[in-house]
Tab-separated table of C-alpha atoms in Angstrom:
chain	number	residue	atom	x	y	z
H	553	MET	CA	-6.270	7.066	1.242
H	554	GLU	CA	-4.302	5.418	4.039
H	555	LEU	CA	-3.496	2.402	1.824
H	556	ALA	CA	-2.225	4.695	-0.936
H	557	PHE	CA	-0.092	6.570	1.586
H	558	ILE	CA	1.430	3.265	2.764
H	559	ILE	CA	2.155	2.145	-0.794
H	560	VAL	CA	3.922	5.443	-1.643
H	561	ALA	CA	6.013	5.137	1.538
H	562	MET	CA	6.735	1.511	0.664
H	563	VAL	CA	8.061	2.376	-2.794
H	564	TRP	CA	10.207	5.168	-1.377
H	565	SER	CA	11.672	2.892	1.281
H	566	ARG	CA	12.223	0.155	-1.364
H	567	PHE	CA	14.420	2.616	-3.366
H	568	PHE	CA	16.602	3.436	-0.322
H	569	CYS	CA	16.748	-0.184	0.799
H	570	TRP	CA	18.005	-1.388	-2.572
H	571	LEU	CA	20.621	1.391	-2.647
H	572	HIS	CA	21.796	0.051	0.724
H	573	PHE	CA	21.729	-3.519	-0.542
H	574	LEU	CA	23.733	-2.672	-3.674
H	575	GLY	CA	26.338	-1.091	-1.397
H	576	LEU	CA	26.211	-4.039	1.009
H	577	VAL	CA	26.865	-6.818	-1.491
H	578	PRO	CA	30.385	-5.617	-2.502
H	579	ARG	CA	31.257	-5.245	1.195
H	580	TRP	CA	30.001	-8.788	1.874
H	581	VAL	CA	32.129	-10.144	-0.987
H	582	LEU	CA	35.271	-8.165	-0.127
H	583	TYR	CA	35.134	-8.240	3.668
H	584	LEU	CA	32.436	-10.294	5.373
H	585	LEU	CA	32.647	-13.377	3.167
H	586	PRO	CA	36.430	-13.846	3.721
H	587	LEU	CA	35.787	-13.307	7.427
H	588	TYR	CA	33.148	-16.031	7.465
H	589	LEU	CA	35.419	-18.367	5.526
H	590	ARG	CA	38.296	-17.902	8.040
H	591	GLU	CA	36.211	-18.106	11.197
H	592	ASP	CA	33.564	-20.335	12.622
H	593	LEU	CA	30.011	-19.152	11.949
H	594	SER	CA	29.166	-18.576	15.573
H	595	CYS	CA	27.768	-15.841	17.768
H	596	SER	CA	30.022	-12.851	18.241
H	597	PRO	CA	30.077	-9.597	20.248
H	598	GLN	CA	28.852	-7.859	17.080
H	599	HIS	CA	25.639	-9.825	17.262
H	600	LEU	CA	25.108	-8.845	20.925
H	601	SER	CA	25.851	-5.185	20.142
H	602	SER	CA	23.328	-5.269	17.331
H	603	VAL	CA	20.639	-6.428	19.750
H	604	PHE	CA	21.541	-3.487	22.023
H	605	LEU	CA	21.241	-1.146	19.039
H	606	TYR	CA	17.785	-2.462	18.232
H	607	VAL	CA	16.728	-1.801	21.834
H	608	LEU	CA	17.787	1.828	21.394
H	609	VAL	CA	16.000	2.063	18.022
H	610	THR	CA	12.763	0.730	19.450
H	611	LEU	CA	13.003	3.060	22.452
H	612	ALA	CA	13.312	5.917	19.947
H	613	LEU	CA	10.193	4.623	18.189
H	614	TYR	CA	8.395	4.481	21.520
H	615	PHE	CA	9.179	8.054	22.503
H	616	ALA	CA	8.500	9.391	19.006
H	617	GLY	CA	5.151	7.609	19.003
H	618	CYS	CA	4.206	9.020	22.405
H	619	LYS	CA	4.886	12.538	21.159
H	620	SER	CA	2.997	12.069	17.860
H	621	ARG	CA	-0.147	14.086	17.331
H	622	SER	CA	-1.094	12.453	14.060
H	623	LYS	CA	-4.756	11.485	13.582
H	624	GLY	CA	-4.212	9.118	10.600
H	625	SER	CA	-5.008	5.469	11.342
H	626	SER	CA	-1.456	4.283	10.452
H	627	LEU	CA	0.286	6.912	12.648
H	628	LYS	CA	-2.184	7.592	15.433
H	629	PRO	CA	-0.502	6.654	18.770
H	630	HIS	CA	-1.943	3.668	20.625
H	631	ILE	CA	-0.813	4.054	24.239
H	632	THR	CA	-1.913	1.708	27.053
H	633	GLY	CA	0.192	3.376	29.758
H	634	ASN	CA	2.232	0.214	30.317
H	635	LEU	CA	5.775	1.123	29.165
H	636	ILE	CA	6.962	-2.450	28.671
H	637	HIS	CA	3.822	-3.424	26.726
H	638	ASP	CA	3.908	-0.327	24.536
H	639	TRP	CA	7.633	-0.669	23.882
H	640	TRP	CA	7.307	-4.360	23.008
H	641	PHE	CA	4.237	-4.105	20.754
H	642	GLY	CA	4.783	-0.562	19.531
H	643	ILE	CA	2.887	2.715	19.521
H	644	GLN	CA	2.190	3.350	15.831
H	645	LEU	CA	1.164	1.050	12.917
H	646	ASN	CA	3.386	2.541	10.203
H	647	PRO	CA	5.864	5.090	11.536
H	648	GLN	CA	7.973	6.811	8.931
H	649	PHE	CA	11.364	8.558	8.839
H	650	MET	CA	11.966	11.068	6.012
H	651	GLY	CA	8.998	9.590	4.184
H	652	ILE	CA	10.360	6.034	4.452
H	653	ASP	CA	8.044	3.392	5.897
H	654	LEU	CA	10.125	1.906	8.659
H	655	LYS	CA	8.106	-1.313	8.902
H	656	PHE	CA	8.864	-2.183	5.278
H	657	PHE	CA	12.460	-0.991	5.634
H	658	PHE	CA	13.176	-3.294	8.559
H	659	VAL	CA	11.595	-6.388	7.042
H	660	ARG	CA	13.572	-5.836	3.813
H	661	ALA	CA	16.784	-5.599	5.781
H	662	GLY	CA	15.928	-8.856	7.549
H	663	MET	CA	15.175	-10.683	4.339
H	664	MET	CA	18.386	-9.429	2.710
H	665	GLY	CA	20.349	-10.406	5.848
H	666	TRP	CA	18.848	-13.907	5.702
H	667	LEU	CA	19.935	-14.242	2.071
H	668	LEU	CA	23.510	-13.018	2.798
H	669	ILE	CA	23.922	-15.418	5.709
H	670	ASN	CA	22.687	-18.292	3.563
H	671	LEU	CA	25.160	-17.335	0.812
H	672	SER	CA	27.956	-17.251	3.425
H	673	VAL	CA	27.025	-20.761	4.561
H	674	LEU	CA	26.922	-21.871	0.933
H	675	ALA	CA	30.380	-20.394	0.285
H	676	LYS	CA	31.726	-22.106	3.412
H	677	SER	CA	30.403	-25.499	2.295
H	678	ILE	CA	31.979	-25.052	-1.134
H	679	GLN	CA	35.321	-24.072	0.458
H	680	ASP	CA	35.222	-27.104	2.755
H	681	GLY	CA	34.275	-29.449	-0.096
H	682	THR	CA	31.049	-30.481	1.680
H	683	LEU	CA	28.493	-29.085	-0.734
H	684	SER	CA	25.615	-31.578	-0.907
H	685	LYS	CA	22.241	-31.989	-2.600
H	686	SER	CA	20.654	-31.131	0.730
H	687	MET	CA	22.481	-27.819	0.898
H	688	ILE	CA	21.640	-26.994	-2.726
H	689	LEU	CA	17.991	-27.735	-2.109
H	690	PHE	CA	17.822	-25.633	1.053
H	691	GLN	CA	19.618	-22.748	-0.593
H	692	LEU	CA	17.414	-22.870	-3.690
H	693	PHE	CA	14.115	-22.927	-1.744
H	694	CYS	CA	15.164	-20.031	0.515
H	695	ALA	CA	16.469	-17.931	-2.349
H	696	LEU	CA	13.259	-18.399	-4.305
H	697	TYR	CA	11.138	-17.501	-1.300
H	698	ILE	CA	13.163	-14.332	-0.619
H	699	LEU	CA	13.123	-13.281	-4.261
H	700	ASP	CA	9.361	-13.876	-4.357
H	701	TYR	CA	8.908	-11.579	-1.373
H	702	PHE	CA	10.456	-8.660	-3.224
H	703	VAL	CA	8.646	-9.407	-6.515
H	704	HIS	CA	5.236	-9.499	-4.779
H	705	GLU	CA	5.907	-7.078	-1.948
H	706	GLU	CA	2.811	-5.024	-2.755
H	707	TYR	CA	0.704	-7.927	-1.401
H	708	MET	CA	2.214	-7.242	2.014
H	709	THR	CA	-0.073	-4.202	2.303
H	710	SER	CA	-2.973	-6.590	2.902
H	711	THR	CA	-1.245	-8.744	5.513
H	712	TRP	CA	-1.643	-8.835	9.299
H	713	ASP	CA	1.827	-7.401	9.975
H	714	ILE	CA	1.053	-4.224	8.027
H	715	ILE	CA	-2.622	-3.595	8.853
H	716	ALA	CA	-2.770	-4.756	12.497
H	717	GLU	CA	0.713	-5.061	14.132
H	718	ARG	CA	2.214	-1.900	15.534
H	719	LEU	CA	5.962	-1.370	15.091
H	720	GLY	CA	7.746	-2.081	18.350
H	721	PHE	CA	10.580	-4.234	19.645
H	722	MET	CA	8.757	-7.437	18.759
H	723	LEU	CA	8.656	-6.674	15.036
H	724	VAL	CA	12.006	-4.854	14.827
H	725	PHE	CA	13.825	-7.663	16.644
H	726	GLY	CA	11.951	-10.201	14.580
H	727	ASP	CA	12.887	-8.527	11.310
H	728	LEU	CA	16.503	-7.696	11.993
H	729	VAL	CA	17.645	-10.515	14.311
H	730	TRP	CA	15.154	-13.378	14.330
H	731	ILE	CA	14.628	-13.705	10.558
H	732	PRO	CA	18.287	-13.678	9.424
H	733	PHE	CA	19.802	-15.675	12.331
H	734	THR	CA	17.130	-18.306	13.066
H	735	PHE	CA	15.687	-18.880	9.596
H	736	SER	CA	19.182	-19.886	8.432
H	737	ILE	CA	19.684	-22.558	11.126
H	738	GLN	CA	19.158	-25.394	8.585
H	739	GLY	CA	22.139	-24.238	6.546
H	740	TRP	CA	24.378	-24.007	9.599
H	741	TRP	CA	23.256	-27.497	10.653
H	742	LEU	CA	24.039	-28.934	7.218
H	743	LEU	CA	27.577	-27.551	7.442
H	744	ALA	CA	28.232	-29.862	10.373
H	745	ASN	CA	26.066	-32.820	9.378
H	746	GLU	CA	26.155	-34.858	6.187
H	747	VAL	CA	22.720	-35.759	4.816
H	748	GLU	CA	22.211	-37.942	1.702
H	749	LEU	CA	18.780	-37.592	0.138
H	750	THR	CA	17.272	-40.258	-2.087
H	751	PRO	CA	15.707	-39.153	-5.428
H	752	ALA	CA	12.267	-39.904	-3.932
H	753	ALA	CA	13.012	-37.643	-0.966
H	754	ILE	CA	14.161	-34.851	-3.254
H	755	ILE	CA	11.021	-35.091	-5.352
H	756	ALA	CA	8.786	-35.168	-2.265
H	757	ASN	CA	10.599	-32.131	-0.850
H	758	CYS	CA	10.086	-30.220	-4.102
H	759	LEU	CA	6.385	-31.078	-4.052
H	760	VAL	CA	6.028	-29.766	-0.512
H	761	PHE	CA	7.679	-26.508	-1.543
H	762	LEU	CA	5.600	-26.123	-4.732
H	763	ILE	CA	2.283	-26.873	-2.956
H	764	GLY	CA	3.195	-24.517	-0.097
H	765	TYR	CA	4.144	-21.752	-2.545
H	766	MET	CA	0.983	-22.240	-4.584
H	767	VAL	CA	-1.241	-21.953	-1.494
H	768	PHE	CA	0.708	-19.164	0.198
H	769	ARG	CA	1.094	-16.942	-2.863
H	770	GLY	CA	-2.316	-17.771	-4.293
H	771	ALA	CA	-4.211	-16.963	-1.067
H	772	ASN	CA	-2.362	-13.704	-0.463
H	773	LYS	CA	-2.859	-12.613	-4.062
H	774	GLN	CA	-6.585	-13.404	-3.939
H	775	LYS	CA	-7.013	-11.309	-0.788
H	776	HIS	CA	-5.010	-8.403	-2.192
H	777	VAL	CA	-6.858	-8.391	-5.538
H	778	PHE	CA	-10.213	-8.592	-3.671
H	779	LYS	CA	-9.371	-5.547	-1.542
H	780	LYS	CA	-8.597	-3.580	-4.725
H	781	ASN	CA	-11.565	-4.914	-6.731
H	782	SER	CA	-14.236	-6.888	-4.908
H	783	LYS	CA	-15.753	-8.032	-8.190
H	784	ALA	CA	-12.563	-9.524	-9.699
H	785	PRO	CA	-13.112	-13.224	-10.551
H	786	ILE	CA	-11.594	-15.913	-8.318
H	787	TRP	CA	-10.567	-19.099	-10.147
H	788	GLY	CA	-12.583	-17.945	-13.160
H	789	LYS	CA	-15.821	-17.365	-11.256
H	790	PRO	CA	-17.472	-14.345	-9.561
H	791	PRO	CA	-16.300	-14.162	-5.933
H	792	LYS	CA	-18.642	-15.060	-3.103
H	793	VAL	CA	-18.678	-12.162	-0.674
H	794	ILE	CA	-20.334	-12.075	2.742
H	795	GLY	CA	-21.833	-8.806	3.837
H	796	GLY	CA	-20.033	-7.014	1.034
H	797	LYS	CA	-16.776	-7.254	3.023
H	798	LEU	CA	-15.487	-10.838	3.489
H	799	LEU	CA	-14.197	-13.010	0.645
H	800	ALA	CA	-15.440	-16.608	0.830
H	801	SER	CA	-14.158	-17.891	-2.514
H	802	GLY	CA	-10.963	-19.516	-3.682
H	803	TYR	CA	-8.580	-20.387	-0.870
H	804	TRP	CA	-10.611	-18.201	1.492
H	805	GLY	CA	-13.544	-20.538	0.941
H	806	ILE	CA	-11.429	-23.545	1.974
H	807	ALA	CA	-10.052	-22.213	5.284
H	808	ARG	CA	-10.227	-18.860	7.026
H	809	HIS	CA	-6.420	-18.633	7.178
H	810	CYS	CA	-5.365	-20.816	4.240
H	811	ASN	CA	-2.320	-18.576	3.628
H	812	TYR	CA	-0.916	-19.751	6.958
H	813	LEU	CA	-1.063	-23.359	5.720
H	814	GLY	CA	1.032	-22.386	2.662
H	815	ASP	CA	3.545	-20.562	4.908
H	816	LEU	CA	3.860	-23.649	7.150
H	817	LEU	CA	4.449	-25.953	4.170
H	818	LEU	CA	7.154	-23.581	2.850
H	819	ALA	CA	8.835	-23.586	6.289
H	820	LEU	CA	8.694	-27.372	6.363
H	821	SER	CA	10.280	-27.556	2.884
H	822	PHE	CA	13.262	-25.528	4.171
H	823	SER	CA	13.903	-28.114	6.870
H	824	LEU	CA	13.191	-31.415	5.015
H	825	PRO	CA	16.591	-31.338	3.186
H	826	CYS	CA	18.129	-31.904	6.658
H	827	GLY	CA	16.469	-35.302	7.073
H	828	ILE	CA	14.829	-36.441	10.296
H	829	SER	CA	17.841	-37.327	12.469
H	830	SER	CA	17.613	-34.192	14.605
H	831	PRO	CA	14.885	-31.760	15.683
H	832	VAL	CA	17.299	-28.770	15.473
H	833	PRO	CA	16.685	-28.010	11.747
H	834	TYR	CA	12.939	-28.055	12.427
H	835	PHE	CA	13.117	-25.093	14.820
H	836	TYR	CA	11.718	-22.723	12.191
H	837	PRO	CA	8.592	-24.633	11.197
H	838	ILE	CA	7.871	-25.499	14.845
H	839	TYR	CA	8.267	-21.892	15.903
H	840	LEU	CA	6.165	-20.737	12.934
H	841	LEU	CA	3.357	-23.198	13.795
H	842	ILE	CA	3.148	-21.766	17.343
H	843	LEU	CA	3.341	-18.194	16.070
H	844	LEU	CA	0.668	-18.622	13.410
H	845	ILE	CA	-1.777	-20.371	15.771
H	846	TRP	CA	-1.284	-17.493	18.268
H	847	ARG	CA	-1.715	-14.958	15.459
H	848	GLU	CA	-4.739	-16.731	14.062
H	849	ARG	CA	-6.413	-16.618	17.485
H	850	ARG	CA	-5.713	-12.879	17.755
H	851	ASP	CA	-6.959	-12.332	14.207
H	852	GLU	CA	-10.166	-14.289	14.866
H	853	SER	CA	-10.869	-12.228	17.951
H	854	ARG	CA	-10.180	-8.946	16.109
H	855	CYS	CA	-12.366	-9.918	13.135
H	856	ALA	CA	-15.250	-11.097	15.360
H	857	GLU	CA	-15.214	-7.696	17.061
H	858	LYS	CA	-14.918	-5.768	13.796
H	859	TYR	CA	-17.377	-7.644	11.582
H	860	LYS	CA	-19.727	-9.065	14.257
H	861	GLU	CA	-22.604	-11.092	12.690
H	862	ILE	CA	-20.867	-11.041	9.285
H	863	TRP	CA	-17.931	-12.894	10.756
H	864	SER	CA	-20.272	-15.416	12.450
H	865	GLU	CA	-21.785	-16.129	9.043
H	866	TYR	CA	-18.309	-16.575	7.568
H	867	GLU	CA	-17.390	-19.026	10.335
H	868	LYS	CA	-20.463	-21.132	9.526
H	869	LEU	CA	-19.707	-21.105	5.828
H	870	VAL	CA	-15.960	-21.796	6.288
H	871	PRO	CA	-15.582	-23.805	9.544
H	872	TRP	CA	-11.886	-24.641	9.150
H	873	ARG	CA	-9.250	-22.246	10.486
H	874	ILE	CA	-6.039	-23.306	8.738
H	875	LEU	CA	-6.067	-26.997	7.669
H	876	PRO	CA	-9.387	-28.385	6.383
H	877	TYR	CA	-10.784	-31.365	8.314
H	878	VAL	CA	-7.979	-31.022	10.885
H	879	TYR	CA	-8.005	-27.501	12.405
């Protein structure tokens, strides 16, 4: 019932978010794009004011969560009594406004913002006459990744962010500031640095992206399908299920968090077009590696507490956490 409620709210917020996006694109073309082309793509007072706005938004979420009397698992307040902790990590799992799931609304805005910033960088490189194969590769990979998110957004209802992370400053700031402004660093770097890729490097980069996408999307799809129908075949065979709850087939029989491996390969593919002359373009994959290891540790602890001996059996059957034979 809770999952169905989240999906309905997700569809409703998708409708409003796309209305906003359709109104945003003309403004970007008519106003923001010329502004980017005239000025340096650097931090501005508007960026700082946006951070201040997000602080106010998350404070509103905090106080609304504290006053909530909902008993549903996605809206029930989780209050520790530590104001900073509760504001940072959030009070409620899936707070809504006018029936709109705010968690989905914010992440959509962040993904759209990432795309618009990338397109601004692309337009700037075309105007300057510096458009390169590296820039095209970076833009193509990011655009495909963002498009894929919206096409397969339903799978998000089975991910850690939706089912475990409460909506506080950490997620709101991550969605609205961190995603668009840090995930686009590679494009900004390519504007100032010329990188010539060999045909072999381009092919290798494409392979990293394709393998990452196959693992990331395949693993998330298998988990989502399993949650809806635990008897659905995995890779053409009946799924192996531990204790009637944990999937141990397909990618989930290779590593306990194989989807993280796919995500890391995708992040690496966004940075490889920049070459290896500087660590700056690799900020995103390095940050993501740290984040996912931290998240994997939290997830392992949560699952061990929730599933108890079933989880111990799964650990014995699938000993690898993310990368088989390495970690």
